[in-house]
Amino acid sequence: MRWKRVVIFGMGGAFAILVALVCMTIACVFDPPRPPPALTEGQRETLHSDTVAGFDAYSAGNYSDAIKLWHSRASASDSEAQFWLARMYDFGQGIQPNSLVAAELYKSSANLGHPIAMYNLAYLYESGVGVGHDPSAAFTLWERAATLGYARAKYSLARAYLLGMGVSAASVTAVFWYEQAAEGGEPWAMSALANRYFFGEGVGRDLVQSYKWAYIGGELGNARTWIIRIVLFVCSNSEERKRAKRLGDAWLSEYSGAKSNGYR
């Protein structure tokens, strides 16, 4: 009977790993939710006072005042106010949802160089909400936002190359952009990059790099990395995991220092 328990346990473990591998693969094709609003201290110092006041009203749940303030500033071609107002229409916060108005405001803000407006507008083009379904337009906007340094857009650009959305599929280029996004502090890109290194797709298979990025992503709040780490625990040895953790801790230390100095 003992051998039967061993066989059953072995089959169950293999099945669990198979399910985890499938989850890892599927996870790469979904885009994360759009980021919640936030203003940096630098923005508070440089933006128009009414735009900042609108954000403070929004944060306090006083949507009507936020809308009034941002409407006024949006009319004055304030790209930040246009972005926030577009977001209100997009998500229906304090106002009737209107994807058409949201898209137009995102366009105005994006044309003035706002990278998150570009990202959100690309999201609309990808889903065909408020604008026609246009993967090529979405790709162009992700590319523009990525070149402006927006890490979340770099992640989406990588995903576009991975799936061939608006561009020919190119796994090597996808890995490049996943790496750029991960280095920029995007946790979702870290789990995707860990997957690429694990499977050896678009890059040489490297369990140390895979575990490193899974570890960093988990430390930065990406809960899905536990799936990768479980699989890696089975597939790697203790020395590889120790090396990966040392590399991850060094990266996190450097990243925290850069954030505190205002570089990220």
CSV table of C-alpha atoms in Angstrom, one decimal:
chain,number,residue,atom,x,y,z
A,1,MET,CA,0.0,0.0,0.0
A,2,ARG,CA,2.9,2.3,0.7
A,3,TRP,CA,4.0,2.3,-3.0
A,4,LYS,CA,0.4,3.2,-4.0
A,5,ARG,CA,0.5,6.3,-1.8
A,6,VAL,CA,3.9,7.3,-3.3
A,7,VAL,CA,2.5,6.9,-6.8
A,8,ILE,CA,-0.7,8.8,-6.0
A,9,PHE,CA,1.4,11.6,-4.3
A,10,GLY,CA,3.7,11.7,-7.3
A,11,MET,CA,0.9,11.9,-9.8
A,12,GLY,CA,-0.8,14.7,-7.7
A,13,GLY,CA,2.4,16.7,-7.5
A,14,ALA,CA,2.9,16.4,-11.2
A,15,PHE,CA,-0.6,17.5,-11.9
A,16,ALA,CA,-0.2,20.5,-9.6
A,17,ILE,CA,3.0,21.5,-11.4
A,18,LEU,CA,1.2,21.1,-14.8
A,19,VAL,CA,-1.6,23.4,-13.6
A,20,ALA,CA,0.9,25.9,-12.4
A,21,LEU,CA,2.8,25.9,-15.7
A,22,VAL,CA,-0.5,26.5,-17.6
A,23,CYS,CA,-1.3,29.4,-15.2
A,24,MET,CA,2.1,30.8,-15.8
A,25,THR,CA,1.7,30.7,-19.5
A,26,ILE,CA,-1.8,32.2,-19.5
A,27,ALA,CA,-0.7,35.0,-17.1
A,28,CYS,CA,1.5,36.5,-19.8
A,29,VAL,CA,-1.4,37.3,-22.2
A,30,PHE,CA,-3.5,39.5,-19.8
A,31,ASP,CA,-2.9,43.1,-19.3
A,32,PRO,CA,-3.0,44.4,-15.7
A,33,PRO,CA,-5.7,46.8,-14.5
A,34,ARG,CA,-4.9,50.4,-15.3
A,35,PRO,CA,-3.0,52.0,-12.4
A,36,PRO,CA,-4.8,54.0,-9.7
A,37,PRO,CA,-4.4,57.8,-9.7
A,38,ALA,CA,-1.5,59.4,-7.8
A,39,LEU,CA,0.4,62.7,-7.9
A,40,THR,CA,4.1,62.9,-7.0
A,41,GLU,CA,5.5,65.7,-4.9
A,42,GLY,CA,7.3,67.0,-8.0
A,43,GLN,CA,3.9,67.3,-9.8
A,44,ARG,CA,2.4,69.1,-6.9
A,45,GLU,CA,5.1,71.7,-7.2
A,46,THR,CA,4.9,72.2,-11.0
A,47,LEU,CA,1.2,71.7,-11.8
A,48,HIS,CA,-1.4,74.5,-11.7
A,49,SER,CA,-2.9,74.9,-8.3
A,50,ASP,CA,-6.4,74.2,-9.5
A,51,THR,CA,-5.3,70.9,-11.1
A,52,VAL,CA,-3.7,69.9,-7.7
A,53,ALA,CA,-6.8,71.1,-5.9
A,54,GLY,CA,-8.9,69.0,-8.2
A,55,PHE,CA,-6.8,65.9,-7.3
A,56,ASP,CA,-7.2,66.6,-3.6
A,57,ALA,CA,-10.9,66.9,-4.0
A,58,TYR,CA,-11.0,63.7,-5.9
A,59,SER,CA,-9.0,61.9,-3.3
A,60,ALA,CA,-11.4,63.1,-0.6
A,61,GLY,CA,-14.3,61.8,-2.6
A,62,ASN,CA,-15.6,65.2,-3.6
A,63,TYR,CA,-16.0,64.4,-7.2
A,64,SER,CA,-18.2,67.3,-8.2
A,65,ASP,CA,-15.6,69.9,-7.1
A,66,ALA,CA,-12.9,67.9,-8.8
A,67,ILE,CA,-14.8,67.8,-12.1
A,68,LYS,CA,-15.4,71.6,-12.0
A,69,LEU,CA,-11.8,72.3,-11.4
A,70,TRP,CA,-10.6,69.9,-14.0
A,71,HIS,CA,-13.1,71.1,-16.6
A,72,SER,CA,-11.8,74.6,-16.2
A,73,ARG,CA,-8.2,73.6,-16.5
A,74,ALA,CA,-8.9,71.1,-19.4
A,75,SER,CA,-10.3,74.0,-21.4
A,76,ALA,CA,-7.0,75.8,-20.9
A,77,SER,CA,-5.1,72.8,-22.5
A,78,ASP,CA,-3.8,71.5,-19.2
A,79,SER,CA,-2.8,67.9,-20.1
A,80,GLU,CA,-2.9,66.7,-16.5
A,81,ALA,CA,-6.4,68.0,-15.9
A,82,GLN,CA,-7.5,66.5,-19.3
A,83,PHE,CA,-6.2,63.2,-18.2
A,84,TRP,CA,-7.9,63.2,-14.8
A,85,LEU,CA,-11.2,64.4,-16.3
A,86,ALA,CA,-11.0,61.7,-19.0
A,87,ARG,CA,-10.5,59.2,-16.2
A,88,MET,CA,-13.6,60.4,-14.4
A,89,TYR,CA,-15.7,59.9,-17.6
A,90,ASP,CA,-13.9,56.6,-18.3
A,91,PHE,CA,-14.7,55.0,-14.9
A,92,GLY,CA,-17.9,56.9,-14.2
A,93,GLN,CA,-16.7,58.5,-11.0
A,94,GLY,CA,-19.0,61.4,-9.9
A,95,ILE,CA,-20.4,61.6,-13.5
A,96,GLN,CA,-22.3,59.5,-16.0
A,97,PRO,CA,-19.8,57.2,-17.8
A,98,ASN,CA,-19.1,58.3,-21.3
A,99,SER,CA,-16.4,56.5,-23.2
A,100,LEU,CA,-16.6,58.8,-26.2
A,101,VAL,CA,-15.9,61.9,-24.1
A,102,ALA,CA,-13.2,60.0,-22.2
A,103,ALA,CA,-11.5,59.0,-25.4
A,104,GLU,CA,-11.5,62.6,-26.8
A,105,LEU,CA,-10.0,63.9,-23.5
A,106,TYR,CA,-7.4,61.2,-23.5
A,107,LYS,CA,-6.5,62.1,-27.0
A,108,SER,CA,-6.1,65.8,-26.1
A,109,SER,CA,-3.9,64.9,-23.2
A,110,ALA,CA,-1.9,62.4,-25.2
A,111,ASN,CA,-1.3,64.9,-27.9
A,112,LEU,CA,0.2,67.2,-25.3
A,113,GLY,CA,2.6,64.4,-24.3
A,114,HIS,CA,0.9,62.8,-21.3
A,115,PRO,CA,2.2,59.2,-21.2
A,116,ILE,CA,-0.5,57.7,-18.9
A,117,ALA,CA,-3.2,59.3,-21.2
A,118,MET,CA,-1.5,57.5,-24.1
A,119,TYR,CA,-1.6,54.3,-22.1
A,120,ASN,CA,-5.2,54.6,-21.2
A,121,LEU,CA,-6.2,55.6,-24.7
A,122,ALA,CA,-4.3,52.6,-26.0
A,123,TYR,CA,-6.4,50.4,-23.7
A,124,LEU,CA,-9.6,51.8,-25.2
A,125,TYR,CA,-8.3,51.1,-28.8
A,126,GLU,CA,-7.4,47.6,-27.7
A,127,SER,CA,-10.9,46.9,-26.3
A,128,GLY,CA,-12.8,49.1,-28.9
A,129,VAL,CA,-14.5,51.1,-26.2
A,130,GLY,CA,-15.3,54.8,-27.1
A,131,VAL,CA,-13.2,54.3,-30.2
A,132,GLY,CA,-13.0,51.7,-33.0
A,133,HIS,CA,-11.1,48.6,-32.2
A,134,ASP,CA,-7.6,49.4,-33.6
A,135,PRO,CA,-4.6,47.3,-32.3
A,136,SER,CA,-2.2,49.3,-34.5
A,137,ALA,CA,-3.3,52.5,-32.9
A,138,ALA,CA,-2.9,50.9,-29.5
A,139,PHE,CA,0.5,49.7,-30.3
A,140,THR,CA,1.6,53.1,-31.5
A,141,LEU,CA,0.4,54.7,-28.3
A,142,TRP,CA,2.1,52.1,-26.1
A,143,GLU,CA,5.3,52.7,-28.0
A,144,ARG,CA,5.1,56.5,-27.5
A,145,ALA,CA,4.4,56.1,-23.8
A,146,ALA,CA,7.2,53.5,-23.4
A,147,THR,CA,9.7,55.9,-25.0
A,148,LEU,CA,8.7,58.5,-22.5
A,149,GLY,CA,9.7,56.0,-19.8
A,150,TYR,CA,6.3,54.8,-18.6
A,151,ALA,CA,7.0,51.3,-17.3
A,152,ARG,CA,3.4,50.0,-17.5
A,153,ALA,CA,3.4,51.0,-21.2
A,154,LYS,CA,6.6,49.0,-21.7
A,155,TYR,CA,4.9,46.0,-20.2
A,156,SER,CA,1.9,46.4,-22.7
A,157,LEU,CA,4.4,46.9,-25.6
A,158,ALA,CA,6.1,43.6,-24.6
A,159,ARG,CA,2.7,41.9,-24.5
A,160,ALA,CA,1.9,43.3,-28.0
A,161,TYR,CA,5.1,41.8,-29.4
A,162,LEU,CA,4.4,38.5,-27.6
A,163,LEU,CA,0.8,38.2,-29.0
A,164,GLY,CA,1.3,40.1,-32.3
A,165,MET,CA,-1.2,42.8,-31.5
A,166,GLY,CA,-0.8,45.7,-34.0
A,167,VAL,CA,2.7,44.4,-34.8
A,168,SER,CA,4.3,41.2,-36.0
A,169,ALA,CA,4.9,38.8,-33.1
A,170,ALA,CA,8.5,38.8,-32.0
A,171,SER,CA,9.4,36.9,-28.8
A,172,VAL,CA,12.9,38.3,-28.5
A,173,THR,CA,11.6,41.9,-28.7
A,174,ALA,CA,8.9,41.0,-26.3
A,175,VAL,CA,11.5,39.9,-23.8
A,176,PHE,CA,13.5,43.1,-24.3
A,177,TRP,CA,10.5,45.2,-23.4
A,178,TYR,CA,9.5,42.9,-20.5
A,179,GLU,CA,13.1,43.5,-19.2
A,180,GLN,CA,12.8,47.3,-19.7
A,181,ALA,CA,9.5,47.3,-17.8
A,182,ALA,CA,10.8,45.1,-15.0
A,183,GLU,CA,13.9,47.3,-14.6
A,184,GLY,CA,11.5,50.3,-14.4
A,185,GLY,CA,9.8,48.7,-11.4
A,186,GLU,CA,6.7,47.2,-13.1
A,187,PRO,CA,5.8,44.0,-11.0
A,188,TRP,CA,3.5,42.5,-13.7
A,189,ALA,CA,6.4,42.6,-16.1
A,190,MET,CA,8.6,40.8,-13.5
A,191,SER,CA,6.3,37.8,-13.4
A,192,ALA,CA,6.1,37.7,-17.2
A,193,LEU,CA,9.9,38.0,-17.5
A,194,ALA,CA,10.3,35.2,-14.9
A,195,ASN,CA,8.1,33.0,-17.2
A,196,ARG,CA,10.2,33.8,-20.2
A,197,TYR,CA,13.4,32.8,-18.5
A,198,PHE,CA,11.8,29.7,-17.1
A,199,PHE,CA,10.5,28.5,-20.5
A,200,GLY,CA,13.5,29.8,-22.4
A,201,GLU,CA,11.2,31.7,-24.9
A,202,GLY,CA,12.8,34.7,-26.5
A,203,VAL,CA,15.8,34.3,-24.2
A,204,GLY,CA,18.1,31.5,-23.0
A,205,ARG,CA,16.6,29.4,-20.2
A,206,ASP,CA,17.9,30.6,-16.9
A,207,LEU,CA,16.4,29.4,-13.6
A,208,VAL,CA,18.4,31.9,-11.5
A,209,GLN,CA,17.1,34.9,-13.5
A,210,SER,CA,13.6,33.4,-13.5
A,211,TYR,CA,13.6,33.0,-9.7
A,212,LYS,CA,15.2,36.5,-9.2
A,213,TRP,CA,12.4,38.3,-11.1
A,214,ALA,CA,9.7,36.2,-9.5
A,215,TYR,CA,11.2,37.0,-6.1
A,216,ILE,CA,11.4,40.8,-6.8
A,217,GLY,CA,7.9,40.9,-8.2
A,218,GLY,CA,6.6,39.2,-5.1
A,219,GLU,CA,8.4,41.7,-2.9
A,220,LEU,CA,6.8,44.6,-4.9
A,221,GLY,CA,3.3,43.2,-4.5
A,222,ASN,CA,2.7,40.9,-7.4
A,223,ALA,CA,0.8,38.0,-5.7
A,224,ARG,CA,0.8,35.9,-8.9
A,225,THR,CA,4.5,35.2,-8.6
A,226,TRP,CA,3.9,32.5,-5.9
A,227,ILE,CA,2.9,30.2,-8.8
A,228,ILE,CA,6.2,30.7,-10.5
A,229,ARG,CA,8.1,30.3,-7.2
A,230,ILE,CA,6.4,27.0,-6.4
A,231,VAL,CA,7.4,25.6,-9.7
A,232,LEU,CA,10.9,26.9,-9.4
A,233,PHE,CA,11.3,25.5,-6.0
A,234,VAL,CA,10.7,22.0,-7.5
A,235,CYS,CA,12.8,22.7,-10.7
A,236,SER,CA,15.8,24.5,-9.2
A,237,ASN,CA,18.4,23.6,-6.5
A,238,SER,CA,19.0,25.5,-3.3
A,239,GLU,CA,22.2,27.1,-4.6
A,240,GLU,CA,20.4,28.6,-7.6
A,241,ARG,CA,17.6,29.9,-5.3
A,242,LYS,CA,20.2,31.5,-3.0
A,243,ARG,CA,22.0,33.2,-5.9
A,244,ALA,CA,18.7,34.4,-7.2
A,245,LYS,CA,17.7,35.9,-3.8
A,246,ARG,CA,21.0,37.6,-3.5
A,247,LEU,CA,20.6,39.2,-6.9
A,248,GLY,CA,17.0,40.1,-6.1
A,249,ASP,CA,17.9,41.8,-2.8
A,250,ALA,CA,20.7,43.8,-4.5
A,251,TRP,CA,18.2,45.0,-7.1
A,252,LEU,CA,15.6,45.9,-4.5
A,253,SER,CA,18.2,47.8,-2.5
A,254,GLU,CA,19.3,49.8,-5.6
A,255,TYR,CA,15.7,50.4,-6.6
A,256,SER,CA,14.7,51.7,-3.2
A,257,GLY,CA,17.7,54.1,-3.3
A,258,ALA,CA,16.8,55.4,-6.7
A,259,LYS,CA,13.2,56.0,-5.6
A,260,SER,CA,14.2,57.9,-2.6
A,261,ASN,CA,16.4,60.1,-4.8
A,262,GLY,CA,13.6,60.8,-7.2
A,263,TYR,CA,15.1,58.8,-10.1
A,264,ARG,CA,12.1,56.4,-10.5
